[in-house]
PDB file of C-alpha atoms in Angstrom:
ATOM      1  CA  MET A   2     -17.068  -1.067  42.910  1.00 39.00           C
ATOM      2  CA  THR A   3     -16.215   1.761  40.492  1.00 44.00           C
ATOM      3  CA  GLU A   4     -16.637   0.881  36.827  1.00 53.00           C
ATOM      4  CA  GLN A   5     -13.349   1.105  34.947  1.00 67.00           C
ATOM      5  CA  LEU A   6     -13.377   3.533  32.031  1.00 75.00           C
ATOM      6  CA  ASP A   7     -12.493   2.222  28.600  1.00 82.00           C
ATOM      7  CA  PRO A   8      -9.450   3.949  27.048  1.00 84.00           C
ATOM      8  CA  LEU A   9     -11.581   4.470  23.921  1.00 90.00           C
ATOM      9  CA  TYR A  10     -14.442   6.941  23.843  1.00 93.00           C
ATOM     10  CA  ASP A  11     -16.869   8.256  21.205  1.00 96.00           C
ATOM     11  CA  LYS A  12     -16.279  11.738  19.829  1.00 97.00           C
ATOM     12  CA  THR A  13     -18.894  13.531  17.764  1.00 97.00           C
ATOM     13  CA  ILE A  14     -17.539  14.894  14.475  1.00 97.00           C
ATOM     14  CA  LYS A  15     -19.196  16.969  11.756  1.00 97.00           C
ATOM     15  CA  CYS A  16     -18.073  16.135   8.233  1.00 97.00           C
ATOM     16  CA  LEU A  17     -16.541  19.101   6.440  1.00 94.00           C
ATOM     17  CA  VAL A  18     -17.950  17.992   3.073  1.00 97.00           C
ATOM     18  CA  CYS A  19     -21.483  16.650   3.568  1.00 96.00           C
ATOM     19  CA  ASP A  20     -22.234  18.089   7.057  1.00 96.00           C
ATOM     20  CA  ASN A  21     -23.123  14.627   8.328  1.00 96.00           C
ATOM     21  CA  THR A  22     -22.635  14.272  12.096  1.00 97.00           C
ATOM     22  CA  PHE A  23     -21.102  10.979  13.202  1.00 96.00           C
ATOM     23  CA  THR A  24     -19.167   9.504  16.097  1.00 96.00           C
ATOM     24  CA  THR A  25     -15.662   8.118  15.862  1.00 97.00           C
ATOM     25  CA  LYS A  26     -13.384   6.504  18.412  1.00 95.00           C
ATOM     26  CA  LYS A  27     -10.613   8.429  20.136  1.00 94.00           C
ATOM     27  CA  VAL A  28      -8.202   7.425  22.898  1.00 90.00           C
ATOM     28  CA  ARG A  29      -8.332   8.968  26.374  1.00 86.00           C
ATOM     29  CA  SER A  30      -4.853  10.458  26.693  1.00 74.00           C
ATOM     30  CA  ARG A  31      -4.784  10.326  30.488  1.00 70.00           C
ATOM     31  CA  PHE A  32      -4.860   6.517  30.414  1.00 65.00           C
ATOM     32  CA  GLY A  33      -1.613   6.216  28.470  1.00 63.00           C
ATOM     33  CA  LEU A  34       1.877   6.006  29.898  1.00 66.00           C
ATOM     34  CA  SER A  35       4.596   7.277  27.575  1.00 66.00           C
ATOM     35  CA  ARG A  36       7.560   4.962  27.089  1.00 74.00           C
ATOM     36  CA  HIS A  37       9.801   7.389  25.271  1.00 80.00           C
ATOM     37  CA  MET A  38       9.807   9.910  22.426  1.00 86.00           C
ATOM     38  CA  GLU A  39      12.052   9.183  19.459  1.00 92.00           C
ATOM     39  CA  SER A  40      14.030  11.839  17.609  1.00 93.00           C
ATOM     40  CA  ASP A  41      11.254  12.441  15.040  1.00 95.00           C
ATOM     41  CA  PHE A  42       8.589  12.760  17.790  1.00 94.00           C
ATOM     42  CA  PHE A  43       7.221   9.231  17.478  1.00 94.00           C
ATOM     43  CA  THR A  44       6.029   8.341  20.971  1.00 87.00           C
ATOM     44  CA  GLU A  45       5.001   4.920  22.190  1.00 81.00           C
ATOM     45  CA  TYR A  46       2.313   4.594  24.816  1.00 76.00           C
ATOM     46  CA  ILE A  47       1.385   1.763  27.150  1.00 74.00           C
ATOM     47  CA  TYR A  48      -2.295   1.192  27.899  1.00 70.00           C
ATOM     48  CA  GLN A  49      -3.964  -1.236  30.252  1.00 64.00           C
ATOM     49  CA  LYS A  50      -5.914  -2.606  27.312  1.00 66.00           C
ATOM     50  CA  GLU A  51      -3.808  -4.222  24.614  1.00 62.00           C
ATOM     51  CA  ASP A  52      -3.723  -2.919  21.053  1.00 68.00           C
ATOM     52  CA  ILE A  53      -4.777   0.604  22.026  1.00 81.00           C
ATOM     53  CA  ASP A  54      -2.823   3.161  20.045  1.00 88.00           C
ATOM     54  CA  PRO A  55      -3.826   6.818  19.476  1.00 90.00           C
ATOM     55  CA  LEU A  56      -2.213   6.637  16.027  1.00 93.00           C
ATOM     56  CA  LEU A  57      -4.941   4.266  14.868  1.00 95.00           C
ATOM     57  CA  TYR A  58      -7.652   6.864  15.463  1.00 96.00           C
ATOM     58  CA  TYR A  59      -6.025  10.027  14.131  1.00 97.00           C
ATOM     59  CA  VAL A  60      -8.070  10.144  10.913  1.00 98.00           C
ATOM     60  CA  CYS A  61     -11.828  10.681  10.974  1.00 97.00           C
ATOM     61  CA  VAL A  62     -13.692   8.869   8.188  1.00 97.00           C
ATOM     62  CA  CYS A  63     -17.188  10.083   7.352  1.00 97.00           C
ATOM     63  CA  PRO A  64     -19.378   6.975   6.926  1.00 96.00           C
ATOM     64  CA  SER A  65     -21.796   8.950   4.746  1.00 95.00           C
ATOM     65  CA  CYS A  66     -19.569  10.414   2.029  1.00 96.00           C
ATOM     66  CA  GLY A  67     -16.110   8.915   2.632  1.00 97.00           C
ATOM     67  CA  TYR A  68     -14.281  12.201   3.138  1.00 98.00           C
ATOM     68  CA  SER A  69     -11.435  11.497   5.566  1.00 98.00           C
ATOM     69  CA  PHE A  70      -9.542  14.091   7.557  1.00 98.00           C
ATOM     70  CA  SER A  71      -7.630  14.839  10.720  1.00 97.00           C
ATOM     71  CA  GLU A  72      -8.902  17.371  13.213  1.00 94.00           C
ATOM     72  CA  GLU A  73      -6.086  19.687  12.051  1.00 95.00           C
ATOM     73  CA  ALA A  74      -7.721  19.953   8.608  1.00 96.00           C
ATOM     74  CA  SER A  75      -8.765  23.400   7.439  1.00 94.00           C
ATOM     75  CA  THR A  76     -12.479  24.127   7.204  1.00 95.00           C
ATOM     76  CA  TYR A  77     -11.801  26.118   4.017  1.00 95.00           C
ATOM     77  CA  PHE A  78     -12.233  24.458   0.641  1.00 97.00           C
ATOM     78  CA  ILE A  79     -10.795  25.921  -2.537  1.00 97.00           C
ATOM     79  CA  PRO A  80     -13.696  26.349  -4.996  1.00 97.00           C
ATOM     80  CA  GLY A  81     -14.277  23.122  -6.901  1.00 97.00           C
ATOM     81  CA  THR A  82     -12.465  20.821  -4.472  1.00 98.00           C
ATOM     82  CA  LYS A  83     -15.627  19.592  -2.719  1.00 98.00           C
ATOM     83  CA  GLN A  84     -16.917  18.563  -6.128  1.00 97.00           C
ATOM     84  CA  GLN A  85     -13.644  16.712  -6.766  1.00 98.00           C
ATOM     85  CA  ILE A  86     -14.080  14.821  -3.496  1.00 98.00           C
ATOM     86  CA  MET A  87     -17.674  13.912  -4.258  1.00 97.00           C
ATOM     87  CA  GLU A  88     -16.825  12.733  -7.770  1.00 97.00           C
ATOM     88  CA  ASN A  89     -13.737  10.724  -6.816  1.00 98.00           C
ATOM     89  CA  ILE A  90     -14.711   9.409  -3.373  1.00 97.00           C
ATOM     90  CA  THR A  91     -18.391   9.874  -2.513  1.00 97.00           C
ATOM     91  CA  ARG A  92     -19.728   8.538  -5.817  1.00 96.00           C
ATOM     92  CA  LYS A  93     -17.838   5.270  -5.218  1.00 93.00           C
ATOM     93  CA  TRP A  94     -18.446   5.148  -1.461  1.00 95.00           C
ATOM     94  CA  GLN A  95     -20.553   2.315  -0.060  1.00 85.00           C
ATOM     95  CA  GLY A  96     -20.692   3.281   3.613  1.00 73.00           C
ATOM     96  CA  HIS A  97     -17.802   1.871   5.639  1.00 79.00           C
ATOM     97  CA  GLU A  98     -19.116   2.394   9.164  1.00 84.00           C
ATOM     98  CA  HIS A  99     -16.418   0.091  10.600  1.00 87.00           C
ATOM     99  CA  PHE A 100     -14.001   3.032  10.585  1.00 94.00           C
ATOM    100  CA  CYS A 101     -16.139   4.577  13.347  1.00 94.00           C
ATOM    101  CA  TYR A 102     -15.528   1.694  15.743  1.00 94.00           C
ATOM    102  CA  GLU A 103     -12.471   0.037  17.236  1.00 93.00           C
ATOM    103  CA  ARG A 104      -9.892  -0.255  14.455  1.00 94.00           C
ATOM    104  CA  THR A 105      -7.402  -2.864  13.431  1.00 93.00           C
ATOM    105  CA  THR A 106      -3.992  -1.687  12.227  1.00 95.00           C
ATOM    106  CA  LYS A 107      -5.032  -2.444   8.640  1.00 96.00           C
ATOM    107  CA  GLU A 108      -8.161  -0.324   9.001  1.00 96.00           C
ATOM    108  CA  ALA A 109      -6.038   2.486  10.445  1.00 97.00           C
ATOM    109  CA  ILE A 110      -3.661   2.313   7.466  1.00 98.00           C
ATOM    110  CA  ASP A 111      -6.656   2.435   5.136  1.00 97.00           C
ATOM    111  CA  SER A 112      -7.973   5.484   7.022  1.00 97.00           C
ATOM    112  CA  TYR A 113      -4.636   7.302   6.576  1.00 98.00           C
ATOM    113  CA  LYS A 114      -4.567   6.545   2.863  1.00 98.00           C
ATOM    114  CA  LEU A 115      -8.140   7.807   2.547  1.00 97.00           C
ATOM    115  CA  GLY A 116      -7.114  10.911   4.493  1.00 98.00           C
ATOM    116  CA  ILE A 117      -4.126  11.507   2.228  1.00 98.00           C
ATOM    117  CA  TYR A 118      -6.224  10.994  -0.901  1.00 98.00           C
ATOM    118  CA  SER A 119      -8.929  13.333   0.439  1.00 98.00           C
ATOM    119  CA  GLY A 120      -6.290  15.895   1.362  1.00 98.00           C
ATOM    120  CA  ASN A 121      -4.738  15.777  -2.087  1.00 98.00           C
ATOM    121  CA  LEU A 122      -8.134  16.342  -3.714  1.00 98.00           C
ATOM    122  CA  LYS A 123      -8.861  19.179  -1.284  1.00 98.00           C
ATOM    123  CA  LYS A 124      -5.406  20.713  -1.791  1.00 98.00           C
ATOM    124  CA  GLU A 125      -5.008  20.647   1.968  1.00 98.00           C
ATOM    125  CA  ARG A 126      -2.294  22.718   3.667  1.00 97.00           C
ATOM    126  CA  PRO A 127       1.172  21.106   3.582  1.00 98.00           C
ATOM    127  CA  ILE A 128       1.454  21.139   7.398  1.00 98.00           C
ATOM    128  CA  VAL A 129      -1.674  18.965   7.611  1.00 98.00           C
ATOM    129  CA  MET A 130      -0.487  16.614   4.863  1.00 98.00           C
ATOM    130  CA  GLY A 131       2.882  16.313   6.591  1.00 98.00           C
ATOM    131  CA  GLY A 132       1.126  15.193   9.767  1.00 98.00           C
ATOM    132  CA  LEU A 133      -0.820  12.502   7.921  1.00 98.00           C
ATOM    133  CA  HIS A 134       2.241  11.118   6.131  1.00 98.00           C
ATOM    134  CA  MET A 135       4.424  11.251   9.252  1.00 98.00           C
ATOM    135  CA  ARG A 136       1.952   9.361  11.389  1.00 98.00           C
ATOM    136  CA  LEU A 137       1.398   6.733   8.709  1.00 98.00           C
ATOM    137  CA  ALA A 138       5.186   6.273   8.611  1.00 98.00           C
ATOM    138  CA  TRP A 139       5.088   5.692  12.385  1.00 97.00           C
ATOM    139  CA  VAL A 140       2.363   3.065  11.979  1.00 97.00           C
ATOM    140  CA  TYR A 141       4.593   1.230   9.501  1.00 98.00           C
ATOM    141  CA  ARG A 142       7.522   1.583  11.909  1.00 96.00           C
ATOM    142  CA  ARG A 143       5.559  -0.309  14.532  1.00 93.00           C
ATOM    143  CA  LEU A 144       4.995  -3.037  11.951  1.00 95.00           C
ATOM    144  CA  ASN A 145       8.733  -3.090  11.076  1.00 96.00           C
ATOM    145  CA  LYS A 146       7.914  -2.294   7.434  1.00 98.00           C
ATOM    146  CA  GLU A 147      10.991  -0.212   6.703  1.00 97.00           C
ATOM    147  CA  GLU A 148      10.363   0.491   3.019  1.00 97.00           C
ATOM    148  CA  GLU A 149       6.849   1.794   3.655  1.00 98.00           C
ATOM    149  CA  GLU A 150       8.054   3.797   6.634  1.00 98.00           C
ATOM    150  CA  LYS A 151      10.766   5.390   4.521  1.00 98.00           C
ATOM    151  CA  ARG A 152       8.375   6.147   1.656  1.00 98.00           C
ATOM    152  CA  PHE A 153       5.872   8.004   3.811  1.00 98.00           C
ATOM    153  CA  SER A 154       8.607   9.728   5.825  1.00 98.00           C
ATOM    154  CA  GLU A 155       9.921  11.144   2.545  1.00 98.00           C
ATOM    155  CA  TYR A 156       6.433  12.420   1.671  1.00 98.00           C
ATOM    156  CA  ALA A 157       6.206  13.947   5.156  1.00 98.00           C
ATOM    157  CA  LEU A 158       9.546  15.692   4.693  1.00 98.00           C
ATOM    158  CA  GLN A 159       8.465  17.165   1.358  1.00 98.00           C
ATOM    159  CA  ALA A 160       5.226  18.472   2.885  1.00 98.00           C
ATOM    160  CA  TYR A 161       6.931  19.857   5.985  1.00 98.00           C
ATOM    161  CA  GLU A 162       9.568  21.665   3.955  1.00 98.00           C
ATOM    162  CA  LYS A 163       6.878  23.192   1.728  1.00 98.00           C
ATOM    163  CA  SER A 164       5.033  24.260   4.882  1.00 98.00           C
ATOM    164  CA  TYR A 165       8.241  25.822   6.201  1.00 97.00           C
ATOM    165  CA  PHE A 166       8.633  27.986   3.106  1.00 97.00           C
ATOM    166  CA  ASP A 167       4.908  28.707   2.632  1.00 96.00           C
ATOM    167  CA  GLY A 168       4.441  29.548   6.322  1.00 96.00           C
ATOM    168  CA  ASP A 169       1.114  27.722   6.649  1.00 95.00           C
ATOM    169  CA  TYR A 170       2.276  26.109   9.913  1.00 95.00           C
ATOM    170  CA  LYS A 171       1.711  29.470  11.644  1.00 92.00           C
ATOM    171  CA  ASP A 172      -1.990  28.657  12.050  1.00 87.00           C
ATOM    172  CA  SER A 173      -1.291  25.192  13.455  1.00 91.00           C
ATOM    173  CA  SER A 174       0.015  23.630  16.658  1.00 90.00           C
ATOM    174  CA  MET A 175       3.453  23.259  15.020  1.00 94.00           C
ATOM    175  CA  SER A 176       5.874  26.025  16.008  1.00 94.00           C
ATOM    176  CA  ALA A 177       8.622  27.322  13.715  1.00 95.00           C
ATOM    177  CA  ILE A 178      11.328  25.896  15.999  1.00 96.00           C
ATOM    178  CA  ARG A 179       9.728  22.476  16.220  1.00 96.00           C
ATOM    179  CA  LEU A 180       9.151  22.339  12.454  1.00 97.00           C
ATOM    180  CA  THR A 181      12.724  23.443  11.705  1.00 97.00           C
ATOM    181  CA  TYR A 182      14.081  20.751  13.997  1.00 97.00           C
ATOM    182  CA  LEU A 183      11.871  18.035  12.499  1.00 98.00           C
ATOM    183  CA  ILE A 184      12.894  18.872   8.925  1.00 98.00           C
ATOM    184  CA  GLY A 185      16.555  18.769   9.952  1.00 97.00           C
ATOM    185  CA  GLU A 186      16.106  15.463  11.741  1.00 97.00           C
ATOM    186  CA  LEU A 187      14.341  13.860   8.777  1.00 98.00           C
ATOM    187  CA  TYR A 188      17.149  14.992   6.488  1.00 96.00           C
ATOM    188  CA  ARG A 189      19.644  13.524   8.971  1.00 94.00           C
ATOM    189  CA  LYS A 190      17.792  10.200   8.966  1.00 93.00           C
ATOM    190  CA  PHE A 191      17.962  10.186   5.154  1.00 95.00           C
ATOM    191  CA  GLU A 192      21.708  10.884   5.449  1.00 91.00           C
ATOM    192  CA  ASN A 193      21.450  14.247   3.721  1.00 94.00           C
ATOM    193  CA  TYR A 194      23.826  15.797   6.224  1.00 92.00           C
ATOM    194  CA  GLN A 195      24.278  19.037   4.306  1.00 92.00           C
ATOM    195  CA  LYS A 196      20.558  19.799   4.445  1.00 95.00           C
ATOM    196  CA  ALA A 197      20.269  18.556   8.027  1.00 95.00           C
ATOM    197  CA  SER A 198      23.093  20.836   9.079  1.00 93.00           C
ATOM    198  CA  SER A 199      21.504  23.865   7.417  1.00 94.00           C
ATOM    199  CA  TYR A 200      18.282  23.392   9.407  1.00 96.00           C
ATOM    200  CA  PHE A 201      19.928  22.507  12.732  1.00 95.00           C
ATOM    201  CA  SER A 202      22.214  25.539  12.416  1.00 93.00           C
ATOM    202  CA  LYS A 203      19.129  27.779  12.373  1.00 94.00           C
ATOM    203  CA  LEU A 204      18.401  26.604  15.915  1.00 94.00           C
ATOM    204  CA  ILE A 205      21.614  25.793  17.749  1.00 89.00           C
ATOM    205  CA  HIS A 206      22.660  29.426  18.127  1.00 85.00           C
ATOM    206  CA  ILE A 207      19.321  30.642  19.519  1.00 86.00           C
ATOM    207  CA  LYS A 208      20.003  32.173  22.938  1.00 81.00           C
ATOM    208  CA  GLN A 209      16.767  33.949  23.862  1.00 82.00           C
ATOM    209  CA  PRO A 210      14.293  32.166  26.171  1.00 82.00           C
ATOM    210  CA  THR A 211      11.638  30.125  24.405  1.00 86.00           C
ATOM    211  CA  LYS A 212       9.031  27.535  25.340  1.00 89.00           C
ATOM    212  CA  ASP A 213      10.571  25.379  22.599  1.00 91.00           C
ATOM    213  CA  LYS A 214      13.947  25.132  24.314  1.00 91.00           C
ATOM    214  CA  ARG A 215      13.635  21.341  24.306  1.00 91.00           C
ATOM    215  CA  PHE A 216      13.741  21.216  20.496  1.00 93.00           C
ATOM    216  CA  ILE A 217      16.741  23.504  20.344  1.00 94.00           C
ATOM    217  CA  GLU A 218      18.551  21.117  22.694  1.00 93.00           C
ATOM    218  CA  MET A 219      17.482  18.177  20.512  1.00 93.00           C
ATOM    219  CA  ALA A 220      18.885  19.985  17.451  1.00 94.00           C
ATOM    220  CA  ARG A 221      22.206  20.430  19.263  1.00 92.00           C
ATOM    221  CA  ASP A 222      22.193  16.747  20.243  1.00 91.00           C
ATOM    222  CA  GLN A 223      21.623  15.629  16.657  1.00 92.00           C
ATOM    223  CA  TRP A 224      24.259  18.098  15.414  1.00 90.00           C
ATOM    224  CA  TYR A 225      26.787  16.420  17.702  1.00 87.00           C
ATOM    225  CA  VAL A 226      25.639  12.971  16.520  1.00 86.00           C
ATOM    226  CA  MET A 227      26.449  14.067  12.962  1.00 88.00           C
ATOM    227  CA  ARG A 228      29.810  15.482  14.061  1.00 83.00           C
ATOM    228  CA  GLU A 229      30.728  12.192  15.727  1.00 84.00           C
ATOM    229  CA  ASP A 230      29.610  10.226  12.662  1.00 78.00           C
ATOM    230  CA  GLN A 231      31.833  12.429  10.502  1.00 76.00           C
ATOM    231  CA  ARG A 232      34.824  11.941  12.780  1.00 79.00           C
ATOM    232  CA  SER A 233      34.334   8.181  12.796  1.00 76.00           C
ATOM    233  CA  GLY A 234      33.884   8.051   9.007  1.00 71.00           C
ATOM    234  CA  LYS A 235      30.230   6.975   9.205  1.00 64.00           C
ATOM    235  CA  ALA A 236      29.114  10.208   7.548  1.00 64.00           C
ATOM    236  CA  PRO A 237      30.656  12.425   4.855  1.00 63.00           C
ATOM    237  CA  LYS A 238      32.319  15.663   5.844  1.00 60.00           C
ATOM    238  CA  LEU A 239      30.165  18.747   5.439  1.00 57.00           C
ATOM    239  CA  LYS A 240      31.231  21.139   2.715  1.00 51.00           C
TER     240      LYS A 240
END
């Protein structure tokens, strides 16, 4: 009888601050079945084993020094920022190896907050910080904690918009079209229809072939949602 693989596996990570090598849990993507993707890219997965969620393992937490980061983090440190991390995190760190094993939702939330704090001290790129805040908002969505979801979605929007203007997303997996759509959709969710419209309008008239055609179609869909809301009186008219 063939032994069934666990959806979780150990991945070896090298800490960007102290060079410690450690293992952390990740989820085997091929074992997950996608239910659906929501308008802000939140995707739910079904696994054979209960309580398995890739979101819980997005942040790597070094058990040696406490520096916490996603795999999208830059390897570059502005001079002085490593010292800031060591003074504000490592000096108070008491070795929390439990982050390297199977995580509870609370431990995952703690890992995101450590990642955000580490990123702020490091002055991490906005596109990376946006990813941390957005995913933490999704974790809170699964817990039906609307206020926390909204708070971290707002932080994500601020970071993504800064990334859009700074252009740091160009060295990431986030394309310009996808980022433009996401900013527009977050503004739409916050009922800032003027801003949402300005970002969607950058996409809906694109005619040339692109691998990101899906996001252009999503922008058109959300544009029409806003139009219908305006006609029904659910949303203010655009100026």
